[in-house]
CSV table of C-alpha atoms in Angstrom, one decimal:
chain,number,residue,atom,x,y,z
A,6,UNK,CA,-19.1,-85.3,-70.1
A,7,UNK,CA,-15.6,-84.4,-68.9
A,8,UNK,CA,-14.8,-80.8,-68.3
A,9,UNK,CA,-12.2,-79.4,-70.6
A,10,UNK,CA,-10.2,-76.4,-69.3
A,11,UNK,CA,-8.2,-74.3,-71.6
A,12,UNK,CA,-6.5,-71.0,-71.5
A,13,UNK,CA,-8.6,-68.2,-73.1
A,14,UNK,CA,-7.0,-66.3,-76.0
A,15,UNK,CA,-6.4,-62.6,-75.6
A,16,UNK,CA,-9.5,-61.8,-77.7
A,17,UNK,CA,-11.7,-64.1,-75.7
A,18,UNK,CA,-10.5,-62.5,-72.4
A,19,UNK,CA,-11.2,-59.0,-73.5
A,20,UNK,CA,-15.0,-58.7,-73.5
A,21,UNK,CA,-17.4,-55.9,-72.8
A,22,UNK,CA,-21.1,-55.7,-72.6
A,23,UNK,CA,-20.9,-52.8,-75.1
A,24,UNK,CA,-19.7,-55.2,-77.8
A,25,UNK,CA,-23.3,-56.4,-78.1
A,26,UNK,CA,-24.3,-52.9,-79.2
A,27,UNK,CA,-21.5,-51.7,-81.4
A,28,UNK,CA,-19.1,-53.6,-83.8
A,29,UNK,CA,-15.8,-54.2,-82.1
A,30,UNK,CA,-13.9,-52.4,-84.8
A,31,UNK,CA,-15.7,-49.1,-84.1
A,32,UNK,CA,-15.7,-49.4,-80.3
A,33,UNK,CA,-12.1,-50.6,-79.9
A,34,UNK,CA,-9.9,-47.6,-78.9
A,35,UNK,CA,-12.8,-45.1,-78.6
A,36,UNK,CA,-11.8,-42.5,-76.0
A,37,UNK,CA,-8.6,-44.4,-75.2
A,38,UNK,CA,-10.5,-47.5,-74.2
A,39,UNK,CA,-9.8,-51.1,-75.3
A,40,UNK,CA,-12.9,-52.9,-76.3
A,41,UNK,CA,-15.1,-50.7,-74.2
A,42,UNK,CA,-13.0,-50.9,-71.1
A,43,UNK,CA,-10.2,-48.7,-69.7
A,44,UNK,CA,-9.0,-51.6,-67.5
A,45,UNK,CA,-7.8,-54.2,-70.1
A,46,UNK,CA,-4.6,-54.6,-71.8
A,47,UNK,CA,-4.4,-53.0,-75.3
A,48,UNK,CA,-4.4,-55.4,-78.3
A,49,UNK,CA,-1.1,-54.0,-79.3
A,50,UNK,CA,0.6,-55.2,-76.1
A,51,UNK,CA,2.2,-58.7,-76.2
A,52,UNK,CA,1.2,-60.1,-72.9
A,53,UNK,CA,3.7,-62.9,-73.3
A,54,UNK,CA,6.5,-60.4,-72.8
A,55,UNK,CA,7.3,-58.6,-69.5
A,56,UNK,CA,5.8,-55.1,-69.0
A,57,UNK,CA,7.5,-52.4,-70.9
A,58,UNK,CA,9.0,-54.8,-73.5
A,59,UNK,CA,6.4,-54.6,-76.4
A,60,UNK,CA,7.7,-52.4,-79.3
A,61,UNK,CA,5.6,-49.4,-79.9
A,62,UNK,CA,6.3,-49.6,-83.6
A,63,UNK,CA,3.3,-51.3,-85.4
A,64,UNK,CA,4.1,-54.8,-86.9
A,65,UNK,CA,3.6,-53.3,-90.4
A,66,UNK,CA,6.2,-50.6,-89.7
A,67,UNK,CA,5.9,-47.0,-88.7
A,68,UNK,CA,2.9,-45.0,-89.9
A,69,UNK,CA,3.5,-43.1,-93.1
A,70,UNK,CA,2.9,-39.4,-93.2
A,71,UNK,CA,-0.2,-40.0,-95.2
A,72,UNK,CA,-1.5,-42.5,-92.6
A,73,UNK,CA,-0.8,-39.9,-89.9
A,74,UNK,CA,-2.5,-37.1,-91.9
A,75,UNK,CA,-5.5,-39.4,-92.6
A,76,UNK,CA,-5.9,-40.1,-88.9
A,77,UNK,CA,-5.8,-36.3,-88.1
A,78,UNK,CA,-8.2,-35.3,-90.9
A,79,UNK,CA,-10.8,-38.0,-90.2
A,80,UNK,CA,-10.7,-37.3,-86.4
A,81,UNK,CA,-9.5,-40.8,-85.6
A,82,UNK,CA,-6.5,-39.3,-83.8
A,83,UNK,CA,-8.9,-37.4,-81.5
A,84,UNK,CA,-11.8,-39.9,-81.1
A,85,UNK,CA,-9.6,-42.9,-80.5
A,86,UNK,CA,-7.4,-41.3,-77.8
A,87,UNK,CA,-8.0,-40.1,-74.2
A,88,UNK,CA,-8.6,-36.6,-75.7
A,89,UNK,CA,-12.2,-37.6,-76.3
A,90,UNK,CA,-12.6,-38.5,-72.6
A,91,UNK,CA,-11.1,-35.0,-71.6
A,92,UNK,CA,-13.5,-33.3,-74.0
A,93,UNK,CA,-16.5,-35.1,-72.3
A,94,UNK,CA,-15.2,-34.1,-68.9
A,95,UNK,CA,-14.8,-30.4,-70.1
A,96,UNK,CA,-18.3,-30.5,-71.6
A,97,UNK,CA,-19.8,-31.7,-68.3
A,98,UNK,CA,-17.9,-28.9,-66.4
A,99,UNK,CA,-19.0,-26.3,-68.9
A,100,UNK,CA,-22.6,-27.3,-68.8
A,101,UNK,CA,-23.0,-27.7,-65.0
A,102,UNK,CA,-20.5,-25.1,-63.8
A,103,UNK,CA,-20.5,-22.3,-66.3
A,104,UNK,CA,-18.2,-19.3,-66.0
A,105,UNK,CA,-19.7,-16.7,-63.7
A,106,UNK,CA,-19.4,-13.0,-64.4
A,107,UNK,CA,-21.2,-12.2,-61.2
A,108,UNK,CA,-18.0,-12.4,-59.1
A,109,UNK,CA,-17.1,-8.8,-58.1
A,110,UNK,CA,-13.3,-9.3,-57.7
A,111,UNK,CA,-10.5,-11.0,-59.5
A,112,UNK,CA,-9.9,-13.0,-56.2
A,113,UNK,CA,-13.5,-14.2,-56.1
A,114,UNK,CA,-13.2,-15.5,-59.6
A,115,UNK,CA,-9.9,-17.1,-58.9
A,116,UNK,CA,-11.1,-18.9,-55.7
A,117,UNK,CA,-14.2,-20.0,-57.4
A,118,UNK,CA,-12.4,-21.6,-60.4
A,119,UNK,CA,-9.6,-22.9,-58.3
A,120,UNK,CA,-11.9,-24.8,-56.0
A,121,UNK,CA,-13.9,-26.2,-59.0
A,122,UNK,CA,-10.7,-27.2,-60.9
A,123,UNK,CA,-9.2,-28.6,-57.8
A,124,UNK,CA,-12.2,-30.9,-57.2
A,125,UNK,CA,-12.4,-32.0,-60.9
A,126,UNK,CA,-8.7,-32.8,-61.4
A,127,UNK,CA,-8.3,-34.5,-58.0
A,128,UNK,CA,-11.5,-36.5,-58.6
A,129,UNK,CA,-10.2,-37.6,-61.9
A,130,UNK,CA,-6.7,-38.5,-60.6
A,131,UNK,CA,-8.2,-40.0,-57.4
A,132,UNK,CA,-10.5,-42.3,-59.5
A,133,UNK,CA,-7.5,-43.7,-61.4
A,134,UNK,CA,-5.4,-44.0,-58.2
A,135,UNK,CA,-8.2,-45.8,-56.3
A,136,UNK,CA,-9.2,-48.2,-59.1
A,137,UNK,CA,-5.6,-49.0,-60.2
A,138,UNK,CA,-4.0,-49.2,-56.8
A,139,UNK,CA,-6.8,-49.5,-54.3
A,140,UNK,CA,-8.9,-52.1,-56.1
A,141,UNK,CA,-6.0,-53.5,-58.1
A,142,UNK,CA,-7.6,-53.2,-61.5
A,143,UNK,CA,-4.2,-52.4,-63.0
A,144,UNK,CA,-2.4,-55.7,-62.9
A,145,UNK,CA,0.1,-54.9,-65.7
A,146,UNK,CA,2.2,-51.9,-64.9
A,147,UNK,CA,4.2,-50.0,-67.6
A,148,UNK,CA,7.4,-50.6,-65.7
A,149,UNK,CA,7.9,-54.1,-64.3
A,150,UNK,CA,8.9,-54.4,-60.6
A,151,UNK,CA,8.3,-50.7,-60.0
A,152,UNK,CA,7.8,-50.0,-56.2
A,153,UNK,CA,5.0,-47.8,-55.0
A,154,UNK,CA,6.5,-44.6,-53.5
A,155,UNK,CA,4.6,-42.1,-51.3
A,156,UNK,CA,7.4,-39.6,-52.2
A,157,UNK,CA,6.5,-40.0,-55.9
A,158,UNK,CA,2.8,-39.7,-55.1
A,159,UNK,CA,3.3,-36.4,-53.2
A,160,UNK,CA,5.6,-35.1,-55.9
A,161,UNK,CA,2.9,-35.7,-58.5
A,162,UNK,CA,0.2,-34.1,-56.3
A,163,UNK,CA,2.5,-31.0,-55.8
A,164,UNK,CA,3.0,-30.5,-59.5
A,165,UNK,CA,-0.7,-31.2,-60.2
A,166,UNK,CA,-1.6,-28.5,-57.8
A,167,UNK,CA,0.8,-26.1,-59.5
A,168,UNK,CA,-1.1,-26.8,-62.7
A,169,UNK,CA,-4.4,-26.2,-61.1
A,170,UNK,CA,-3.2,-22.9,-59.8
A,171,UNK,CA,-2.1,-21.9,-63.2
A,172,UNK,CA,-5.4,-23.1,-64.7
A,173,UNK,CA,-7.5,-21.1,-62.2
A,174,UNK,CA,-5.2,-18.0,-62.7
A,175,UNK,CA,-5.7,-18.0,-66.4
A,176,UNK,CA,-9.5,-18.5,-66.1
A,177,UNK,CA,-9.7,-15.7,-63.6
A,178,UNK,CA,-7.7,-13.3,-65.7
A,179,UNK,CA,-9.9,-13.9,-68.7
A,180,UNK,CA,-13.1,-13.5,-66.5
A,181,UNK,CA,-11.6,-10.3,-65.2
A,182,UNK,CA,-11.0,-9.0,-68.7
A,183,UNK,CA,-14.6,-9.9,-69.8
A,184,UNK,CA,-16.0,-8.3,-66.7
A,185,UNK,CA,-14.1,-5.0,-67.1
A,186,UNK,CA,-14.7,-4.8,-70.9
A,187,UNK,CA,-11.1,-5.3,-71.9
A,188,UNK,CA,-12.3,-8.3,-73.9
A,189,UNK,CA,-15.6,-8.6,-75.8
A,190,UNK,CA,-17.8,-11.4,-74.6
A,191,UNK,CA,-20.4,-13.1,-76.8
A,192,UNK,CA,-23.1,-15.3,-75.3
A,193,UNK,CA,-23.8,-18.7,-76.7
A,194,UNK,CA,-26.5,-17.4,-79.0
A,195,UNK,CA,-24.3,-14.9,-80.7
A,196,UNK,CA,-21.5,-17.5,-81.1
């Protein structure tokens, strides 16, 4: 029989092995993903238009206040956004690299947390940079014809490092206050 070639529709192109285990309606958007993948174009994007030209206003019109409150109260605004991914990352760090009250000085606490936070954030950003730019998994940029710039890359790294310094400073300050008794600490059993 002759072979018939046709262009796949957007819903046929976006597939994931996870769809066999969970209904698409529950999986789609979970943790900021699209049908179980972080590397596919969102269903809300019109791929016929150039990048950056799809309206962000839903076809039915902007969400009402009651729709927004419903999303917040049911947790959909959290579970169907990248915030869920960040929570999972924070839980892994908390479980495997708990805060140490053993450090004897503020500087020790600062360096310990700075190194950990530095590795975590640069691993996260490095993963996205490698997969999107190195492996080319991101084929549809937000801005069409944007040229890659090392100046912008180093600008982003610099300000990310300032954030990591602030993050480590805040953690070290709290650890110092706990260690010196300026703040009361409860263990997980008391909480």
